[in-house]
Coordinates of C-alpha atoms and ligand atoms in Angstrom, one line a residue:
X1 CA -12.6 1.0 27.2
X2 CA -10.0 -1.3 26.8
X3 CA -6.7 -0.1 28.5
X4 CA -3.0 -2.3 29.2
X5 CA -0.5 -1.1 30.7
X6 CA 3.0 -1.6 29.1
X7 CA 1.1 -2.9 25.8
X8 CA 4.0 -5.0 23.7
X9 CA 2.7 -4.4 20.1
X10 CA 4.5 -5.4 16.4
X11 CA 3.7 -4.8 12.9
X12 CA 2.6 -7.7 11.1
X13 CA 5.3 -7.8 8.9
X14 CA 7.6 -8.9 12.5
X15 CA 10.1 -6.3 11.9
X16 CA 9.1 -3.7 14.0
X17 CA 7.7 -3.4 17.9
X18 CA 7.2 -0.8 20.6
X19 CA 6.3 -0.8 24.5
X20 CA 3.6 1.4 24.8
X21 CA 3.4 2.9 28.4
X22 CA -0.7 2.4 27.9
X23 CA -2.4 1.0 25.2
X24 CA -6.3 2.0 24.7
X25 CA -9.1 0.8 22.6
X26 CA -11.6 3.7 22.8
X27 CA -15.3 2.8 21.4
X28 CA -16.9 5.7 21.2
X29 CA -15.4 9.5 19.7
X30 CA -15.8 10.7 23.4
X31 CA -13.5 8.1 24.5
X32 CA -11.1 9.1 21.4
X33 CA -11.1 12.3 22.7
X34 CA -11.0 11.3 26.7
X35 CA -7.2 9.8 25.7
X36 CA -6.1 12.8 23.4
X37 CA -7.0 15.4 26.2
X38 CA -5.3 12.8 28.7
X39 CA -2.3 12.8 26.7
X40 CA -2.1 16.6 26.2
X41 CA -2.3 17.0 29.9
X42 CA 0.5 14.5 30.4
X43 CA 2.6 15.3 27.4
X44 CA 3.0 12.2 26.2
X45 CA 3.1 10.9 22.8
X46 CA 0.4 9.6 21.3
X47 CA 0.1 7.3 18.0
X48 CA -2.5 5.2 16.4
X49 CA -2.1 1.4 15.1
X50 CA -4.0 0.0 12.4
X51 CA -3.9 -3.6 11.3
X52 CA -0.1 -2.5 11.6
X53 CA 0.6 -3.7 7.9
X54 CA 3.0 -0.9 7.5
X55 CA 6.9 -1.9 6.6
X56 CA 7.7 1.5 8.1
X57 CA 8.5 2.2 12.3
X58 CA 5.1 4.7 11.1
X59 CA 2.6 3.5 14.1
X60 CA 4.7 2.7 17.1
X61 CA 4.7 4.5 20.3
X62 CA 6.8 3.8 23.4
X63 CA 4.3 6.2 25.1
X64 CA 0.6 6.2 24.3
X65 CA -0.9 3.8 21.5
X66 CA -4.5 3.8 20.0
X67 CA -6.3 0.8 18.3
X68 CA -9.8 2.0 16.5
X69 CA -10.4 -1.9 16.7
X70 CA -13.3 -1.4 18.4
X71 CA -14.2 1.9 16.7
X72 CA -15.3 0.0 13.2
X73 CA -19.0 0.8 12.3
X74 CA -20.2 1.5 9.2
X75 CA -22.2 4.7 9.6
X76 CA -24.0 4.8 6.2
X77 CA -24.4 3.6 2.5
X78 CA -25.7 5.9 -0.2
X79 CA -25.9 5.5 -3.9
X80 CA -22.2 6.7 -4.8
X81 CA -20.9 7.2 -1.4
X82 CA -20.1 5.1 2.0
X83 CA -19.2 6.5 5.3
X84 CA -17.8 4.6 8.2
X85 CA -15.3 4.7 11.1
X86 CA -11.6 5.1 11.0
X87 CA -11.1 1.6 12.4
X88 CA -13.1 -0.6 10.1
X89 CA -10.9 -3.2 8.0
X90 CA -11.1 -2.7 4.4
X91 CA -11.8 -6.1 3.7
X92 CA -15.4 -5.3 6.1
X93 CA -15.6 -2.0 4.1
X94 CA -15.5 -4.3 0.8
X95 CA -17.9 -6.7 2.0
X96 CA -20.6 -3.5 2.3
X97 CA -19.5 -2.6 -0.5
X98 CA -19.9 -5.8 -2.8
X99 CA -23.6 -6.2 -0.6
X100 CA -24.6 -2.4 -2.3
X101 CA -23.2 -3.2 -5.7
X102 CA -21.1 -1.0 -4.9
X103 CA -17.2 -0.3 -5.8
X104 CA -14.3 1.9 -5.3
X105 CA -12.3 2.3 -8.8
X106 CA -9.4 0.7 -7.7
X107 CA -7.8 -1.0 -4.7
X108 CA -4.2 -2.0 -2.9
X109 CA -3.6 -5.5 -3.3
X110 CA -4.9 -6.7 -0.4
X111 CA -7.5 -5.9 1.9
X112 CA -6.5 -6.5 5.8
X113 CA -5.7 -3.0 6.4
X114 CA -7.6 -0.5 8.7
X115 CA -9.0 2.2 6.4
X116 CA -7.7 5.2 8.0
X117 CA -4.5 3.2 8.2
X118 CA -4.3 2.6 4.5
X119 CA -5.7 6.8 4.1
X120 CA -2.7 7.7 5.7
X121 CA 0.1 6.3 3.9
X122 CA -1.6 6.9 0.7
X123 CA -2.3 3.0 -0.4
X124 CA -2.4 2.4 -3.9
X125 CA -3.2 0.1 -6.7
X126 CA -2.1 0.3 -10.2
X127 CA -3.9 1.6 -13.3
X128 CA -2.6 5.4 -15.0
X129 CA -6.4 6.4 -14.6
X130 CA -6.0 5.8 -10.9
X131 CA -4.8 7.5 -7.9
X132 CA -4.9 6.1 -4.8
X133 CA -7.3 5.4 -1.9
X134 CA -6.9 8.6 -0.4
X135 CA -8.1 10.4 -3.3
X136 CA -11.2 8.9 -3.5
X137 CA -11.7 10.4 0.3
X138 CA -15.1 13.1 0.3
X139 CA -14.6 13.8 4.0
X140 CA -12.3 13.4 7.2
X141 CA -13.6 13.4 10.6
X142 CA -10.2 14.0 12.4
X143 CA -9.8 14.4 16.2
X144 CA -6.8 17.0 17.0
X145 CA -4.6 17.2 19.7
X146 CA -6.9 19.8 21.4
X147 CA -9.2 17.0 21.2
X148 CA -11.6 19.5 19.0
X149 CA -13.6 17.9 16.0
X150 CA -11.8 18.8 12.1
X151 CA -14.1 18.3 9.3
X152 CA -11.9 17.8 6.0
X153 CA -14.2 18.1 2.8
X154 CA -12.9 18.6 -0.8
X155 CA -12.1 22.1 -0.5
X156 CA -10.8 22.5 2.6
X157 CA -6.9 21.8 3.4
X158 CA -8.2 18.5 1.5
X159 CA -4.4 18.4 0.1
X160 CA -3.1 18.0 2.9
X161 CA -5.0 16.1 5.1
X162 CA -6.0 13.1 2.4
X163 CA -2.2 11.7 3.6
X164 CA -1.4 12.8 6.6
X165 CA 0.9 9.7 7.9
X166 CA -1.7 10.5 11.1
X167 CA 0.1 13.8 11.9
X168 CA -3.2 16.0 11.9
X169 CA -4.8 13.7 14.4
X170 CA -6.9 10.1 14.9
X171 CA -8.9 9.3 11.8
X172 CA -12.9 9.0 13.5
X173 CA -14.7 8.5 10.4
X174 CA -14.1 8.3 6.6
X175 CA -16.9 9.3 3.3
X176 CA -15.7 7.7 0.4
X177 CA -17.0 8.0 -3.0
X178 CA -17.9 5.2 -5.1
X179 CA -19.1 3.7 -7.9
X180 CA -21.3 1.0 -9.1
X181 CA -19.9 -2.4 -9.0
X182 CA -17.7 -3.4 -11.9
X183 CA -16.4 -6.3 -14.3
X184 CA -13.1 -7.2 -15.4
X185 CA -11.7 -9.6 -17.7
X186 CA -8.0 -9.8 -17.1
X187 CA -5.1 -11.9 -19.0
X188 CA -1.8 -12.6 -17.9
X189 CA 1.2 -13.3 -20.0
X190 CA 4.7 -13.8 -19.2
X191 CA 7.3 -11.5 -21.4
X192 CA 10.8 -10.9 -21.5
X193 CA 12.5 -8.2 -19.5
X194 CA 14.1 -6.1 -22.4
X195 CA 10.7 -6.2 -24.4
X196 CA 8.9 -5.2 -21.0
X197 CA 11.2 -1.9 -20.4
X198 CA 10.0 -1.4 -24.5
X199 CA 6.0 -1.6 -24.1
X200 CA 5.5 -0.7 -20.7
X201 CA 4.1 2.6 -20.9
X202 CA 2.0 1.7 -24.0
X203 CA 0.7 -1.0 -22.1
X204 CA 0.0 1.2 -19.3
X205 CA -2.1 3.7 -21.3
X206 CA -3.9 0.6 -22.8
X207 CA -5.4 -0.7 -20.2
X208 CA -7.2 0.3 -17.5
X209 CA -5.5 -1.8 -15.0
X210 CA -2.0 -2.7 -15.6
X211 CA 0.7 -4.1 -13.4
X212 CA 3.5 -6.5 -14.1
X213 CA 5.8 -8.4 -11.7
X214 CA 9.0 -8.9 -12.5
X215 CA 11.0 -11.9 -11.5
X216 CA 14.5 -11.4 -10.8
X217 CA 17.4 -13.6 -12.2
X218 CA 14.7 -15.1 -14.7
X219 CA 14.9 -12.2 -17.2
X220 CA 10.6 -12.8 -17.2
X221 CA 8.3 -10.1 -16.4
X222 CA 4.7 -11.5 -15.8
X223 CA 2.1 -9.1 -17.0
X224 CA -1.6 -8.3 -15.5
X225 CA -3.7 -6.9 -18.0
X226 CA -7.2 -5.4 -17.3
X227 CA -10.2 -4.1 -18.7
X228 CA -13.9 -3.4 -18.0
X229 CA -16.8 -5.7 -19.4
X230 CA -20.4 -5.2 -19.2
X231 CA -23.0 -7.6 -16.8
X232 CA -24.0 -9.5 -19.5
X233 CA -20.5 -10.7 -20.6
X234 CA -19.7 -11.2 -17.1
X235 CA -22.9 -13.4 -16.9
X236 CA -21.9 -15.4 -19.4
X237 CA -19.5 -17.2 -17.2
X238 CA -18.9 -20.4 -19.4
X239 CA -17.8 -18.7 -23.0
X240 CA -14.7 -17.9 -20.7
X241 CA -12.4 -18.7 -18.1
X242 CA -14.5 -17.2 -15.1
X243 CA -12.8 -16.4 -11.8
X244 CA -13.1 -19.5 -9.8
X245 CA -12.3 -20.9 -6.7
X246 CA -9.7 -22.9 -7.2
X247 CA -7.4 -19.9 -9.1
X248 CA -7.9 -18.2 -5.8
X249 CA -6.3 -21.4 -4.1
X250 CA -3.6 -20.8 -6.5
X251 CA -2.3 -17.6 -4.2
X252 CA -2.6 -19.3 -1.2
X253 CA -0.7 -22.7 -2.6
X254 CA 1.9 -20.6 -3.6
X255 CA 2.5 -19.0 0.1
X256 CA 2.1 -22.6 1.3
X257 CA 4.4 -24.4 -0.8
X258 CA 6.9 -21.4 -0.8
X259 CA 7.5 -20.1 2.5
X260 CA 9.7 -23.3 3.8
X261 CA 11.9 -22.5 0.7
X262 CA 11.9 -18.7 1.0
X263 CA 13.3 -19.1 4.9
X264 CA 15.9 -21.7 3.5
X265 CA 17.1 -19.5 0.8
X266 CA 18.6 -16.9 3.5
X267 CA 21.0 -19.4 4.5
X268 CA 22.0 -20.6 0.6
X269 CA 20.8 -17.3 -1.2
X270 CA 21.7 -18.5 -4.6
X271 CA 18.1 -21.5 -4.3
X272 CA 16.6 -17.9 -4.8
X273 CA 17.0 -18.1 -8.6
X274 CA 15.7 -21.2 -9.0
X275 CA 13.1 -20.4 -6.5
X276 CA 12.0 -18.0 -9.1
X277 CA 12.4 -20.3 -11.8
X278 CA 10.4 -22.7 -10.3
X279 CA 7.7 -20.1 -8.9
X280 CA 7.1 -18.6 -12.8
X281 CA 7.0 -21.5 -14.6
X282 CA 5.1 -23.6 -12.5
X283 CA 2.1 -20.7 -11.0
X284 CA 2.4 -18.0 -13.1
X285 CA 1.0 -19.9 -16.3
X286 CA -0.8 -17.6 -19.0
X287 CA -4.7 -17.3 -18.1
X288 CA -7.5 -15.2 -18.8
X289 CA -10.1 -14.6 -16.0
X290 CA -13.4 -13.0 -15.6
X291 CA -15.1 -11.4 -12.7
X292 CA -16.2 -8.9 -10.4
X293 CA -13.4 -5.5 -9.4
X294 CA -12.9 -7.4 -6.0
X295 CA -12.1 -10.9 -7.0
X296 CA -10.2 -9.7 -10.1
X297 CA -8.2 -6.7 -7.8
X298 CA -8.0 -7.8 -4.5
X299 CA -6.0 -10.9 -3.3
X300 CA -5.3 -12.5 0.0
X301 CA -2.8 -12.0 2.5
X302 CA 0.7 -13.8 1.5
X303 CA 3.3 -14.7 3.3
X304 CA 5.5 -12.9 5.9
X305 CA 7.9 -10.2 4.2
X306 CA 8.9 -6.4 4.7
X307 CA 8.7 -4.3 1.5
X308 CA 10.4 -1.5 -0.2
X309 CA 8.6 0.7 -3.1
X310 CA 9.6 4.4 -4.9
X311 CA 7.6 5.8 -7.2
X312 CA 9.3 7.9 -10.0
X313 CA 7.8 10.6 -12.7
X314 CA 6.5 8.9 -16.1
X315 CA 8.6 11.2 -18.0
X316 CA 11.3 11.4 -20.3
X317 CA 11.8 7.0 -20.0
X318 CA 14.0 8.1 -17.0
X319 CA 11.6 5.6 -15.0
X320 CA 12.8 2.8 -17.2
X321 CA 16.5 3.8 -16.9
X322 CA 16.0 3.5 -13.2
X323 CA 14.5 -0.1 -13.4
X324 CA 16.7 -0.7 -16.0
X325 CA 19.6 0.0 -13.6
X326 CA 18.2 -1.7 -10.5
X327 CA 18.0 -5.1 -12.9
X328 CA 21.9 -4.6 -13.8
X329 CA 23.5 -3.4 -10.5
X330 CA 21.5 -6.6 -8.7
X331 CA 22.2 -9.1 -11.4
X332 CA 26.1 -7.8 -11.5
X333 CA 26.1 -8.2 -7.6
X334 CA 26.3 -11.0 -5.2
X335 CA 22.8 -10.4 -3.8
X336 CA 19.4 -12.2 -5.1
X337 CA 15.8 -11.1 -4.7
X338 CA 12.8 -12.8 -3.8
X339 CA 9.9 -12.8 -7.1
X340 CA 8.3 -10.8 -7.3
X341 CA 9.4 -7.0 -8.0
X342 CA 5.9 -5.1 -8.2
X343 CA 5.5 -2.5 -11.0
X344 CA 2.7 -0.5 -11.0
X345 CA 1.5 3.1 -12.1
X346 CA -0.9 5.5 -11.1
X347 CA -2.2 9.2 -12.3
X348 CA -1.0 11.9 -10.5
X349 CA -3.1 13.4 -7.6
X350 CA -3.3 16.3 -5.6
X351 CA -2.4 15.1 -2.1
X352 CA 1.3 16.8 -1.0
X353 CA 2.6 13.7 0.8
X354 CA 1.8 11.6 -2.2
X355 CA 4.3 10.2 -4.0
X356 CA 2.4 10.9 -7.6
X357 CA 2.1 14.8 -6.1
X358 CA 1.4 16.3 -9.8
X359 CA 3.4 13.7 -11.6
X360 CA 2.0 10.6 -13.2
X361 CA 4.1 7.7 -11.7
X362 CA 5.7 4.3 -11.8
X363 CA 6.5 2.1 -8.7
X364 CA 8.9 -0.2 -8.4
X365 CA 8.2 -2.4 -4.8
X366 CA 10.4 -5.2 -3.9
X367 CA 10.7 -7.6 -1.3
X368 CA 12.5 -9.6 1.2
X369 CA 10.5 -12.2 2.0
X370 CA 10.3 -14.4 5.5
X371 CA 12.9 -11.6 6.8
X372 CA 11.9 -10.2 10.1
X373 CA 14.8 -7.5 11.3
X374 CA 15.0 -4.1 11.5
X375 CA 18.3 -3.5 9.9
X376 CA 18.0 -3.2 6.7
X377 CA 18.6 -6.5 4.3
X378 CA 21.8 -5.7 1.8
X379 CA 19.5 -6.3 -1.3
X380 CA 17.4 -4.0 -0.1
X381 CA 19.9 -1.2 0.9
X382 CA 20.9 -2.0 -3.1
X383 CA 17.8 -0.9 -4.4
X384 CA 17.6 2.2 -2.0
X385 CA 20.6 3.2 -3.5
X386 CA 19.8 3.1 -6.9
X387 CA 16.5 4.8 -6.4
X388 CA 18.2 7.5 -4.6
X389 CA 20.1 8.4 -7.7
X390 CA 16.7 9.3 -9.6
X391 CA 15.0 11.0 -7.3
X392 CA 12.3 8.3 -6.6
X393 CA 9.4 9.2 -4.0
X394 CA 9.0 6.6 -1.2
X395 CA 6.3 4.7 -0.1
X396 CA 5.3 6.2 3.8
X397 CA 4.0 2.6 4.8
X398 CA 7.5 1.0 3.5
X399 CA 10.7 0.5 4.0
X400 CA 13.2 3.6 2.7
X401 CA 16.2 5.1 4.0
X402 CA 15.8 9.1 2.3
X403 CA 16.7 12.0 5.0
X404 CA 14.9 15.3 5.6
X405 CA 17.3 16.9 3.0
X406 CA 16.2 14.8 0.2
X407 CA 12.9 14.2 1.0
X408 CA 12.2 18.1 1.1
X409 CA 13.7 18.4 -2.1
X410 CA 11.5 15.5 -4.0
X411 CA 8.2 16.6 -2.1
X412 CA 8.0 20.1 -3.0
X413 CA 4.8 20.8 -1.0
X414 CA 6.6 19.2 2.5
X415 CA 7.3 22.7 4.0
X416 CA 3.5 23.3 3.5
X417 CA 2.6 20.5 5.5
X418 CA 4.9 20.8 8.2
X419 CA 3.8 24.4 8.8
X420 CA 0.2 23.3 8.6
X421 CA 1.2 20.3 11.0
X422 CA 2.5 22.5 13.4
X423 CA -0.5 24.8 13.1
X424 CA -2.4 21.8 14.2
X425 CA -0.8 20.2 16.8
X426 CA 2.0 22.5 17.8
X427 CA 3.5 20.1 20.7
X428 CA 3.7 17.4 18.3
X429 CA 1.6 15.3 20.3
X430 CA 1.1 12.9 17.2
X431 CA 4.7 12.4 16.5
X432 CA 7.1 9.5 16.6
X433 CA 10.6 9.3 16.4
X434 CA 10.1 8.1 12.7
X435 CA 8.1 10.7 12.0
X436 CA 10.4 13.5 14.0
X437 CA 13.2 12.5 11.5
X438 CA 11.4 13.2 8.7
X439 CA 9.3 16.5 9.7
Ligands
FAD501 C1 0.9 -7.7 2.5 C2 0.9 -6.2 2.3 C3 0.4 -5.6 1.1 C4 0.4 -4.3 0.9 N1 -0.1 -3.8 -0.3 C5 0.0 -2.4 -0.5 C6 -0.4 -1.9 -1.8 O1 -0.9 -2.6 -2.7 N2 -0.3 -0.6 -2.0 C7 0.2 0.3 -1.0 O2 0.4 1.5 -1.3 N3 0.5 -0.2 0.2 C8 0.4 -1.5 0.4 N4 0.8 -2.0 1.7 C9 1.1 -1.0 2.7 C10 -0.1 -0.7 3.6 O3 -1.3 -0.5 2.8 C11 0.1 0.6 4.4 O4 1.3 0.5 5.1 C12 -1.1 0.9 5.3 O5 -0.8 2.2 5.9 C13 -1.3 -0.1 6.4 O6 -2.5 0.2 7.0 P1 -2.8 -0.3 8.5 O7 -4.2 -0.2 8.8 O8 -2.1 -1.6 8.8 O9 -2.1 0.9 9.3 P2 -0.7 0.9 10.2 O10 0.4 0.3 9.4 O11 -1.0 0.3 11.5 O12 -0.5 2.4 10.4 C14 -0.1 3.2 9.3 C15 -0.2 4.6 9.6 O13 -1.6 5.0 9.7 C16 -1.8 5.7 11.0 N5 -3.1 5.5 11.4 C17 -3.7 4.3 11.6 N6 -5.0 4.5 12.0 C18 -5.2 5.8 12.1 C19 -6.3 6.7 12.5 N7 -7.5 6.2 12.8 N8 -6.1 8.0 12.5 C20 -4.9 8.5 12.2 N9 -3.8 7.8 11.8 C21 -4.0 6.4 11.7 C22 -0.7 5.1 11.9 O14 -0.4 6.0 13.0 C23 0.5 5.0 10.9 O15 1.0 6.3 10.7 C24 0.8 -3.4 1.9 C25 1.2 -3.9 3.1 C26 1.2 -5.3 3.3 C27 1.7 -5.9 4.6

C-alpha cells in the first residue's frame, strides 16, 4: 500500500490544503481497515479525500489522510442495480453504466468526482422529481472507527448514513439503483430576469429537468429545459439538432477563451459585466439538442473557481424573494459576479443532512471564478448574507459561513445525527476541524 509521509494535498478548486502526517492509498478493505485500527491506536485523526472537488475545508487532515484511488473496482452490474467501490470516479461508474444501457435518473453537473465523495455531501442535479445522488444509494459498506464492517440498506439508519459528510466511517463499497438508459431532447432559451422570478416554478413542474443560469448585471437568465423521448425519436438524429461534437467543444471553448479574462477581471472587476455580456450573447445562443441522459446532463470539467450554493423551501415564493434580493443588494453594491449564478431544484428527500430534508427546494450556487484563497471573496460573503436572512440550507461540499447555532436550527434532524455519530465513533476519529465546528 501506498504510504508518504508529510503528504502535501489541495482541493482541486486551489483554495484549500493540508499536511497530512501520513498519507495512505490502501487497495484492499483489509488495508482500509489495517489504517483505521492504526489510527485508533494512535489517536490520530483520520479523513478521507476524494477527487477533492469539494469548495469546503470537508476532506483535509493535518494528521492521517486516505485516498480510495486505488480502491475503484466495479464489483457488479445487474439489471436495475450497480455496485462498486467507494473510490471509483463517477465518470468510470458512467462509462459502465452507458456500456449496460444503463442510467441513474439524474446527475451533478460534472462527473470527476469519487462516488463516495460526491454520496457524502449529497451531490445533486436539478429536476423537482429528483433528489440527489445519495438517494438513489440501496447499500453502504462503511468501515467504522473500530474498524468493524456497517451494512447500510434501506431500512436501516439509511437517513442518516446516505450523507454522512464521512463522519460514520470510509465509504468501501456503494449499490446504486438504476434505470434503463434514457433520451432527452433539451432547448435553451434566454429570458429576462423579472419574467424568470414569474415562471420559474411552473417551469420547474413542467419539465422534468429544469435549471436556469442566471447572468448577473445582464438582467438574462438562460434556461435549460428537458424532457424524455423514446429510442426511435432519439434515432432519428437528422429531423433535429442531435447532440454533437462540436456543441460539446462549445463548453470547453468557453473555459479556453474565458479564463485569461476571468483572472484579469479581479484586478478591473467592472470587465465582469461585459464579460457576461460577451459570454451570453456570443455562447449561450438558443438551441435545441437531442441525446442520451449522459451527454444531455453531464458536462466537462470548467475552469478553476470555488462555489457557494443554499438551497431554500419551494414555499410560499419566499425562494424567489431571496433571489430576488441577492439580484438587488449585488446590483446596488460595488461588487460583480462571475456568469453564471446556478438555479436549480430538487424533490425533497429523506436524508437528515440534506439540504431538501422534507422540503422540496431551490438552489441558488454562485461563483468566483479563477479565485484561489481561503478567505472568503466580498461577493461571496454578500450572498452568504443574504441567504442567512431566509434561512437557506448549505451545500456541505461548498463554500458557507452558517454556525452550529444556525445550522441546528435549519437542520432539524442534526441532533439526531450527532448522537448517532457519536454512537459510532465516539473519539471522533473521523473528524476535522471543519467538521468539529459544525457537530
Ligand atoms: C466543478 C465542480 C462541479 C460541481 N458540481 C456539483 C453539482 O452539480 N452538484 C453538487 O451538489 N455538487 C457539485 N460539486 C461539489 C462536489 O460534487 C462535492 O463537493 C463532492 O463531495 C466532491 O466529491 P469528491 O470525490 O471530490 O470528494 P472530496 O471533495 O474529496 O470529499 C468530500 C467529502 O467526502 C468524504 N469522502 C470522500 N471519500 C470518502 C469515502 N470513501 N468514505 C467516506 N467519506 C469519503 C470526504 O472526507 C469529504 O468529507 C461540484 C464541484 C466542482 C469542483
Amino acid at each position: 500500500m501506498v504510504n508518504k509521509k508529510n503528504f502535501n494535498w489541495t482541493n482541486w478548486a486551489g483554495n484549500h490544503s493540508c499536511i497530512a502526517e501520513n498519507y495512505f492509498e490502501p487497495e484492499t478493505e483489509a488495508q482500509i481497515i489495517e489504517v483505521v485500527q492504526m489510527a485508533g491506536r494512535e489517536r490520530k485523526k483520520i479523513r478521507v479525500v476524494g477527487s477533492g472537488h469539494s469548495f469546503s475545508p470537508i476532506a483535509i487532515s493535518n494528521e492521517i489522510l486516505v485516498s480510495l484511488k486505488n480502491y475503484r473496482k466495479l464489483i457488479s452490474v445487474g439489471k436495475d442495480s450497480v455496485r462498486c467501490q467507494g473510490g471509483m470516479y463517477l465518470h468510470e461508474l458512467y462509462s459502465v453504466l452507458k456500456e449496460n444501457k444503463l442510467s441513474l435518473p439524474n446527475f451533478g453537473v460534472i462527473n470527476k468526482q469519487t462516488v463516495a465523495g460526491a454520496l457524502a455531501t449529497g451531490t445533486h442535479g436539478s429536476g423537482l422529481k429528483h433528489r440527489s445522488l445519495s438517494a438513489e444509494i440501496e447499500h453502504l459498506r462503511i468501515i467504522t472507527a473500530t474498524g468493524e464492517v456497517l451494512e447500510i440498506n434501506r431500512d436501516t439508519l439509511w437517513d442518516a448514513a446516505s450523507i454522512s459528510l464521512g463522519m460514520f466511517g470510509i465509504i468501501a463499497e456503494v449499490t446504486f439503483r438504476c434505470e434503463p438508459l434514457f433520451y432527452l431532447r433539451s432547448e435553451e432559451s434566454v429570458i429576462e430576469f423579472d419574467e424568470f422570478i414569474e415562471y420559474m416554478d411552473d417551469y420547474a413542474r413542467r419539465y422534468e429537468y429544469f435549471k436556469a443560469w442566471w447572468f448577473p448585471h445582464t438582467n438574462k437568465v438562460y434556461l435549460f429545459k428537458a424532457e424524455r423521448i423514446n429510442e426511435e425519436e432519439y434515432n432519428e438524429k437528422d429531423k433535429l439538432e442531435k447532440f454533437s461534437y462540436e456543441q460539446k467543444m462549445r463548453d470547453l471553448e468557453i473555459d479556453a477563451l474565458t479564463a485569461p479574462m476571468f483572472i484579469k477581471s479581479h484586478d478591473d472587476p467592472s470587465l465582469i459585466s461585459a464579460i457576461n455580456k460577451y459570454c451570453l450573447n456570443y455562447f449561450f445562443t438558443p438551441r435545441t439538442r437531442i441525446g442520451n441522459s449522459f451527454e444531455i446532463l453531464v458536462h466537462d470539467e470548467t475552469v478553476p473557481m470555488v462555489v457557494s450554493e443554499y438551497g431554500l423551501p419551494v414555499l410560499n415564493n419566499n425562494h424567489k424573494k431571496a433571489l430576488k434580493e441577492f439580484r438587488d443588494t449585488l446590483e446596488h453594491s460595488e461588487q460583480k459576479i462571475h456568469f453564471p449564478v446556478d438555479l436549480r431544484y430538487t424533490g425533497a428527500e429523506s436524508s437528515w443532512l440534506s439540504p431538501a430534508y422534507n422540503q422540496e427546494t431551490f438552489y441558488i450556487g454562485m461563483c468566483v471564478r479563477e479565485y484561489r484563497e481561503k478567505e472568503v471573496h466580498p461577493s461571496m460573503q454578500l450572498f452568504f448574507d443574504v441567504m442567512k436572512k431566509y434561512d437557506a440550507r448549505p451545500n456541505w461540499g461548498k463554500l458557507s459561513d452558517l454556525s452550529k447555532t444556525v445550522l441546528e436550527k435549519i437542520y432539524p434532524r442534526m441532533n439526531d445525527f450527532r448522537e448517532l455519530r457519536k454512537n459510532i465513533d465516539p473519539d471522533g476519529l473521523f473528524l476535522n476541524e471543519f467538521i468539529k465546528n459544525v457537530f
